[in-house]
Short mmCIF file of C-alpha atoms in Angstrom, two decimals:
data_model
loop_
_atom_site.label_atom_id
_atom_site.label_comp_id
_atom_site.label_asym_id
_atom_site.label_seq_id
_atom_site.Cartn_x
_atom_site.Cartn_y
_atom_site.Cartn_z
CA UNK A 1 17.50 -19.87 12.47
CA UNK A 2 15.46 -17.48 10.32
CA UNK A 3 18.25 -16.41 8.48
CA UNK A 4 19.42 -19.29 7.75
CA UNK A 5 16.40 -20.72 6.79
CA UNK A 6 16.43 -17.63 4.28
CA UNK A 7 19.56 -18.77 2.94
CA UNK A 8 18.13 -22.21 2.22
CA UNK A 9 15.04 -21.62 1.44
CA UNK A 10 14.46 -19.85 -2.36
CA UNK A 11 11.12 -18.42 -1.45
CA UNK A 12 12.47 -16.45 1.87
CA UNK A 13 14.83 -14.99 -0.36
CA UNK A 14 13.51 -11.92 -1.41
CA UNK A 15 12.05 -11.04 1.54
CA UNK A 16 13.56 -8.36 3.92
CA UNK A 17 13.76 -7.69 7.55
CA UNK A 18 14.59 -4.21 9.61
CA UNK A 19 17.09 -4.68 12.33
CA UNK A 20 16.39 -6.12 15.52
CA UNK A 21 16.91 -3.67 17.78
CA UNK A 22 14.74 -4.71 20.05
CA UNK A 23 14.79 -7.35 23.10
CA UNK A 24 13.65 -10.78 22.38
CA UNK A 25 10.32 -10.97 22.41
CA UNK A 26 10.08 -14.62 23.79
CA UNK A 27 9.05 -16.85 26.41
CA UNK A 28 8.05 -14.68 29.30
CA UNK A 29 6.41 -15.44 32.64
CA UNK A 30 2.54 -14.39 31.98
CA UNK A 31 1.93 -11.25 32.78
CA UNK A 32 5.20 -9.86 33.45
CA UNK A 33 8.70 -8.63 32.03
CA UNK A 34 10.21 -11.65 33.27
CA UNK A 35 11.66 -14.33 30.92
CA UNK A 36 10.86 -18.06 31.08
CA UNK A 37 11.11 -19.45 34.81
CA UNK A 38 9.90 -22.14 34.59
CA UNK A 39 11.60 -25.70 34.80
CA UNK A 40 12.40 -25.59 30.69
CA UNK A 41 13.99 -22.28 31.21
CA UNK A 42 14.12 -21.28 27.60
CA UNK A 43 16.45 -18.85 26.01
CA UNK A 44 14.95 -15.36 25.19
CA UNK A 45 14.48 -15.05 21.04
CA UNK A 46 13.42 -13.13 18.60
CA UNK A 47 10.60 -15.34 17.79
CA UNK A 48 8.27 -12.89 16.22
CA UNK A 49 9.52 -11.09 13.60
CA UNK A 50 8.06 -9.23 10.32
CA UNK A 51 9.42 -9.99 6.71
CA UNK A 52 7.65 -8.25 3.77
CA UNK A 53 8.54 -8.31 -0.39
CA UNK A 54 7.23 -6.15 -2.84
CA UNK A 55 5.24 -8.62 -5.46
CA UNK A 56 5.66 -6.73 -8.63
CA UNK A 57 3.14 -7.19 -11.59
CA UNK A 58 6.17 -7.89 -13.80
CA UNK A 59 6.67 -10.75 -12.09
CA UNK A 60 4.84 -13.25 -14.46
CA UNK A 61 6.46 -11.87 -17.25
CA UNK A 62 9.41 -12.35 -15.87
CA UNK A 63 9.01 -15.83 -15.55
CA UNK A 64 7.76 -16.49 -18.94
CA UNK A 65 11.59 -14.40 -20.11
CA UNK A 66 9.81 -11.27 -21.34
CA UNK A 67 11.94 -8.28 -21.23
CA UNK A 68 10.84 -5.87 -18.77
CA UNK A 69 11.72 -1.88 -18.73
CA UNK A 70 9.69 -0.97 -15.68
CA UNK A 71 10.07 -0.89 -12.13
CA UNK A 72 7.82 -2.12 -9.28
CA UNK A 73 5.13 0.09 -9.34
CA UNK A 74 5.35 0.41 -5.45
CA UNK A 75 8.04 1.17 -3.18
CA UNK A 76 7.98 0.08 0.56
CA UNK A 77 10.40 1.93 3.05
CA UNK A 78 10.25 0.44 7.04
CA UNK A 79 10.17 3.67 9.09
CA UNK A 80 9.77 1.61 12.59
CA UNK A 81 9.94 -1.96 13.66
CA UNK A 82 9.99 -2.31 17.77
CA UNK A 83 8.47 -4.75 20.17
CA UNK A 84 5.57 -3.49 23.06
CA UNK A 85 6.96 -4.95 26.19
CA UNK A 86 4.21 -3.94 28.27
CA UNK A 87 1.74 -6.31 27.01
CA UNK A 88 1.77 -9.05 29.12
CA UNK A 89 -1.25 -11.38 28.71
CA UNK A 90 1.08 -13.96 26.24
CA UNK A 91 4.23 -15.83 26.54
CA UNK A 92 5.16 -13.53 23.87
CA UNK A 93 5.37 -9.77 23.50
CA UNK A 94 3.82 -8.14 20.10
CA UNK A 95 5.91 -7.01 17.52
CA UNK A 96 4.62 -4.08 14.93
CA UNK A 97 6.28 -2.72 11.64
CA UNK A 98 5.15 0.87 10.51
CA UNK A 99 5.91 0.93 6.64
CA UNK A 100 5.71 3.96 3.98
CA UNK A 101 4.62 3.42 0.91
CA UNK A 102 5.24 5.54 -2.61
CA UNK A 103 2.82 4.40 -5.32
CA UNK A 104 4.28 5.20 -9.03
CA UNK A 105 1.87 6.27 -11.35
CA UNK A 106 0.92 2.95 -13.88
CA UNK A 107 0.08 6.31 -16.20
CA UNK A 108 1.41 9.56 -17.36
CA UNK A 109 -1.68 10.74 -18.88
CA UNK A 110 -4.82 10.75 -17.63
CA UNK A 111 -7.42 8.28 -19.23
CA UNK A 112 -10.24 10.76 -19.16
CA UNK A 113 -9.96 14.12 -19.13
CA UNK A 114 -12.93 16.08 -17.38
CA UNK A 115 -14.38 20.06 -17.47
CA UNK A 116 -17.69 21.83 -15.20
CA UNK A 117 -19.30 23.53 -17.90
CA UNK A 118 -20.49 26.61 -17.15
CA UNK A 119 -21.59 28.42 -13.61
CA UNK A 120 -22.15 25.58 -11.09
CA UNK A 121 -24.93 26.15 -8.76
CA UNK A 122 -27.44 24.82 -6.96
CA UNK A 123 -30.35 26.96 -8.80
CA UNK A 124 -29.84 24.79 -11.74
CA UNK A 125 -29.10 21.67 -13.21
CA UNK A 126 -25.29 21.96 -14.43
CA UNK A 127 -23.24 20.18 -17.05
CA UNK A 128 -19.75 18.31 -17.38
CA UNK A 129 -17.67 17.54 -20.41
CA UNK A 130 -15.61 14.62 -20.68
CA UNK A 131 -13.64 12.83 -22.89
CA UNK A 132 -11.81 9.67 -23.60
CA UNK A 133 -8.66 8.01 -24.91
CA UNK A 134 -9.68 5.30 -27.70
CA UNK A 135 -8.67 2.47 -25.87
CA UNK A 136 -10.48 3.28 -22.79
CA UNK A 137 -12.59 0.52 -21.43
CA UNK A 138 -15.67 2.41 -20.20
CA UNK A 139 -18.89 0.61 -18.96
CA UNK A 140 -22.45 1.21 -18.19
CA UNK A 141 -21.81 1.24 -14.61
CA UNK A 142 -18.95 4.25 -14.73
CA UNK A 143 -19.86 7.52 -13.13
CA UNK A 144 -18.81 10.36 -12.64
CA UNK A 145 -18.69 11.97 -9.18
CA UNK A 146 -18.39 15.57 -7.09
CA UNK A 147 -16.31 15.84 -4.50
CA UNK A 148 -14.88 18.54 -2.07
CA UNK A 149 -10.55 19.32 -3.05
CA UNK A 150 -9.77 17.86 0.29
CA UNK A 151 -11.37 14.21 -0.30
CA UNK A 152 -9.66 11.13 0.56
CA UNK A 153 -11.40 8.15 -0.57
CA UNK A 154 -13.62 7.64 -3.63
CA UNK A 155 -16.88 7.42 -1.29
CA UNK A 156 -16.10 10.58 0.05
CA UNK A 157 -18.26 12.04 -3.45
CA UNK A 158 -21.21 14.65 -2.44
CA UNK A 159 -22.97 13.49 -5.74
CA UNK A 160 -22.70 12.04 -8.88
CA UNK A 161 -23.68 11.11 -12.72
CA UNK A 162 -23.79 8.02 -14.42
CA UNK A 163 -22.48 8.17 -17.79
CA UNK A 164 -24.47 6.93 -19.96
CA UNK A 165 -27.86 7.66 -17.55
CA UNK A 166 -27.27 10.96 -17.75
CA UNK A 167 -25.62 12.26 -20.83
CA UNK A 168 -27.57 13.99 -23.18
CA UNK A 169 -25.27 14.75 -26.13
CA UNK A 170 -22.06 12.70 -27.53
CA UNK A 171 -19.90 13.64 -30.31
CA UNK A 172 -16.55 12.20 -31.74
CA UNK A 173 -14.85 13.67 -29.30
CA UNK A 174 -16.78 14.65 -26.49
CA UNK A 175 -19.67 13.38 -24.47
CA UNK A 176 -21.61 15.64 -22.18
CA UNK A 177 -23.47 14.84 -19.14
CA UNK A 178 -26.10 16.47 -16.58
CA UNK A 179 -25.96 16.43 -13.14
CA UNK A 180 -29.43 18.04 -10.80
CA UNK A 181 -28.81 21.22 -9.21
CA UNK A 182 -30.89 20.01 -6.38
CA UNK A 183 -27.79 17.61 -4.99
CA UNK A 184 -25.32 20.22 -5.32
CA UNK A 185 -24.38 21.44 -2.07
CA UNK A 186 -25.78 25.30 -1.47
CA UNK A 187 -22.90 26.10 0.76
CA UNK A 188 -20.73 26.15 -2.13
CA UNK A 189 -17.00 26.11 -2.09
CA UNK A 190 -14.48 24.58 -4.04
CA UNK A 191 -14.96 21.14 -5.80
CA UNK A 192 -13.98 18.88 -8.30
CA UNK A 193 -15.03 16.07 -10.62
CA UNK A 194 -13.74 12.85 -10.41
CA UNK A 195 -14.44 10.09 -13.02
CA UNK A 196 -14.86 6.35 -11.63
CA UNK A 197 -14.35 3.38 -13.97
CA UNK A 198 -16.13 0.23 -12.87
CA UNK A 199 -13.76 -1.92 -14.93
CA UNK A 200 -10.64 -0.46 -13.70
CA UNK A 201 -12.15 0.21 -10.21
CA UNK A 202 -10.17 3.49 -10.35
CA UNK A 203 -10.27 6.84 -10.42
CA UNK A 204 -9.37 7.11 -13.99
CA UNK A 205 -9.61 11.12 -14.57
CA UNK A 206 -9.50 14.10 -12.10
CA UNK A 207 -11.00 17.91 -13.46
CA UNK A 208 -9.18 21.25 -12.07
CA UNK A 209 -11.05 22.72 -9.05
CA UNK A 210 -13.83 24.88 -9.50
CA UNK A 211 -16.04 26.84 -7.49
CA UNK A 212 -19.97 26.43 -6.45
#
């Protein structure tokens, strides 16, 4: 039914499905591995199922009969797709898809390029150097954050800087900013800044690791 349904129907189209390699996950007795007994009898189907599609943000151009040169800016690969036959509290059994996802860069170049000026310690206050691309749409409400090399989300920062709180000398070029050497960690170890821009809600600009 479903795939005929995605012949038919223009919107199912572009979706995709991984093989069903799995038993039908529908009707069973509750609580048990036992299909329907009772006096409908239905046939076991594949009733739950997962579909996904990649929305690309070409899409609207694409409909308005711009040309387009790039690709979807995210690729989605189904590494497992299986049913969990011992749950037994529904007429159905529960169907999960694991997926893998490789993000392309939307950029080649960073939009802000960063630099820890000088010794960083905790004895002191230290410094950072940063600049811009001219199109860059910074805000009051950027900052600029430390975090450990091994970080995995953007809250993960020991401290940070806003940019235009804390700076204390611009030039064409350049901007500088301070950040206290009381919130850098004593323990030292290897760090890095990371530039956050409020109107991008990104990570728009990563600095080599340094050491504390």
């Amino acid at each position: 039914q479903l795939n005929m349904a995605k012949k038919n129907e223009a919107f199912l189209k572009e979706f995709k499905e991984g093989p069903l390699l799995f038993k039908p996950t529908y009707k069973f007795d509750l609580y048990s591995d036992v299909y329907d007994t009772s006096e409908k009898k239905r046939k076991p189907a594949w009733t739950d199922r997962i579909l996904w599609k990649v929305k690309s943000i070409y899409e609207v151009e694409a409909k308005e009969g711009k040309f387009l040169e790039e690709e979807n800016a995210v690729s989605v690969f189904l590494t497992n797709y299986l049913s969990h036959m011992s749950y037994g509290i529904s007429d159905h059994k529960p169907v999960t898809g694991t997926f893998k996802l490789e993000m392309k860069p939307l950029v080649s170049d960073p939009l802000v390029t960063l630099n820890a000026e000088g010794e960083w310690s905790a004895e002191h206050d230290v410094l950072i150097r940063y600049s811009a691309v001219q199109e860059f749409p910074s805000s009051a409400w950027d900052w600029i954050g430390l975090f450990q090399v091994t970080f995995r989300h953007v809250k993960d920062y020991v401290t940070y800087a806003w940019v235009e709180d804390d700076e204390i000398a611009s030039h064409r070029d350049s901007k500088q900013v301070y950040m206290s050497g009381s919130e850098i960690p004593k323990m030292g170890g290897e760090f890095l800044l990371c530039y956050y821009s409020n109107n991008l809600q990104s990570i728009v600009g990563i600095s080599e690791p340094f050491q504390v």
